[in-house]
């Protein structure tokens, strides 16, 4: 766990938060990391998240970091700590609907599309502005918009990745100023291959999995 200790130290020194991405990894591997003091884990798929939740300690804070379908929202709303991947107003409305049913306020991040790859999900700036206006008018009373999330282009060109992170930081700062809400405090950007660069550019939450656990087995 030397790698985990190194990552944890770096993240803490920069006043950021580590989300350990546990997708595809078995529960015994997750428990190894849990016993190192990690309590925040991120999953990409609802079904895998539900299965692991029932097998692992109750004090784990589960983050949903993958693309979330509207018909799966009601399954995670009762317990999820943070949903990173709110990438449409349709999804926002469904989370609000399901959260209202159980009278729970759900923390979310709005996912922005900053990469050059069309395959990545996310809002554009016009869509973000529309949502923030509605948040300001309290149309989403059972949601707490904690900040933004984004994924950079999968590229070896550091300048491309850095530019995309810089762009998202500017959007985050502008959004925070517009909302003037103290709870809007989270910028989730940076993964195993670029987390140090992301933190340099203002990220305060990183999502790291393979660097800690090793290569994933998707079979």
mmCIF file of N, CA and C in Angstrom, residues 11 16 51 86 128 152 162 170 177 187:
data_model
loop_
_atom_site.group_PDB
_atom_site.id
_atom_site.type_symbol
_atom_site.label_atom_id
_atom_site.label_comp_id
_atom_site.label_asym_id
_atom_site.label_seq_id
_atom_site.Cartn_x
_atom_site.Cartn_y
_atom_site.Cartn_z
ATOM 1 N N UNK A 11 -2.489 14.234 -1.698
ATOM 2 C CA UNK A 11 -3.834 14.799 -1.718
ATOM 3 C C UNK A 11 -4.093 15.638 -0.461
ATOM 4 N N UNK A 16 -7.049 18.417 -0.700
ATOM 5 C CA UNK A 16 -8.026 17.792 -1.604
ATOM 6 C C UNK A 16 -8.566 16.518 -0.955
ATOM 7 N N UNK A 51 -24.554 -4.174 -4.907
ATOM 8 C CA UNK A 51 -24.038 -5.462 -4.442
ATOM 9 C C UNK A 51 -22.935 -5.267 -3.409
ATOM 10 N N UNK A 86 -24.051 14.129 -12.791
ATOM 11 C CA UNK A 86 -25.335 14.695 -13.226
ATOM 12 C C UNK A 86 -25.089 15.497 -14.500
ATOM 13 N N UNK A 128 -25.421 24.521 -18.336
ATOM 14 C CA UNK A 128 -25.047 24.775 -16.940
ATOM 15 C C UNK A 128 -25.723 26.052 -16.440
ATOM 16 N N UNK A 152 -10.904 15.028 -18.408
ATOM 17 C CA UNK A 152 -10.092 15.561 -19.499
ATOM 18 C C UNK A 152 -9.958 14.538 -20.624
ATOM 19 N N UNK A 162 -3.970 19.991 -19.357
ATOM 20 C CA UNK A 162 -3.886 21.160 -18.472
ATOM 21 C C UNK A 162 -4.869 22.253 -18.895
ATOM 22 N N UNK A 170 -12.087 27.692 -14.276
ATOM 23 C CA UNK A 170 -12.681 29.005 -14.540
ATOM 24 C C UNK A 170 -14.202 28.914 -14.459
ATOM 25 N N UNK A 177 -19.301 32.085 -7.911
ATOM 26 C CA UNK A 177 -19.588 33.510 -7.740
ATOM 27 C C UNK A 177 -21.059 33.804 -8.037
ATOM 28 N N UNK A 187 -14.681 20.680 -6.652
ATOM 29 C CA UNK A 187 -14.289 20.553 -8.058
ATOM 30 C C UNK A 187 -13.622 19.190 -8.223
#
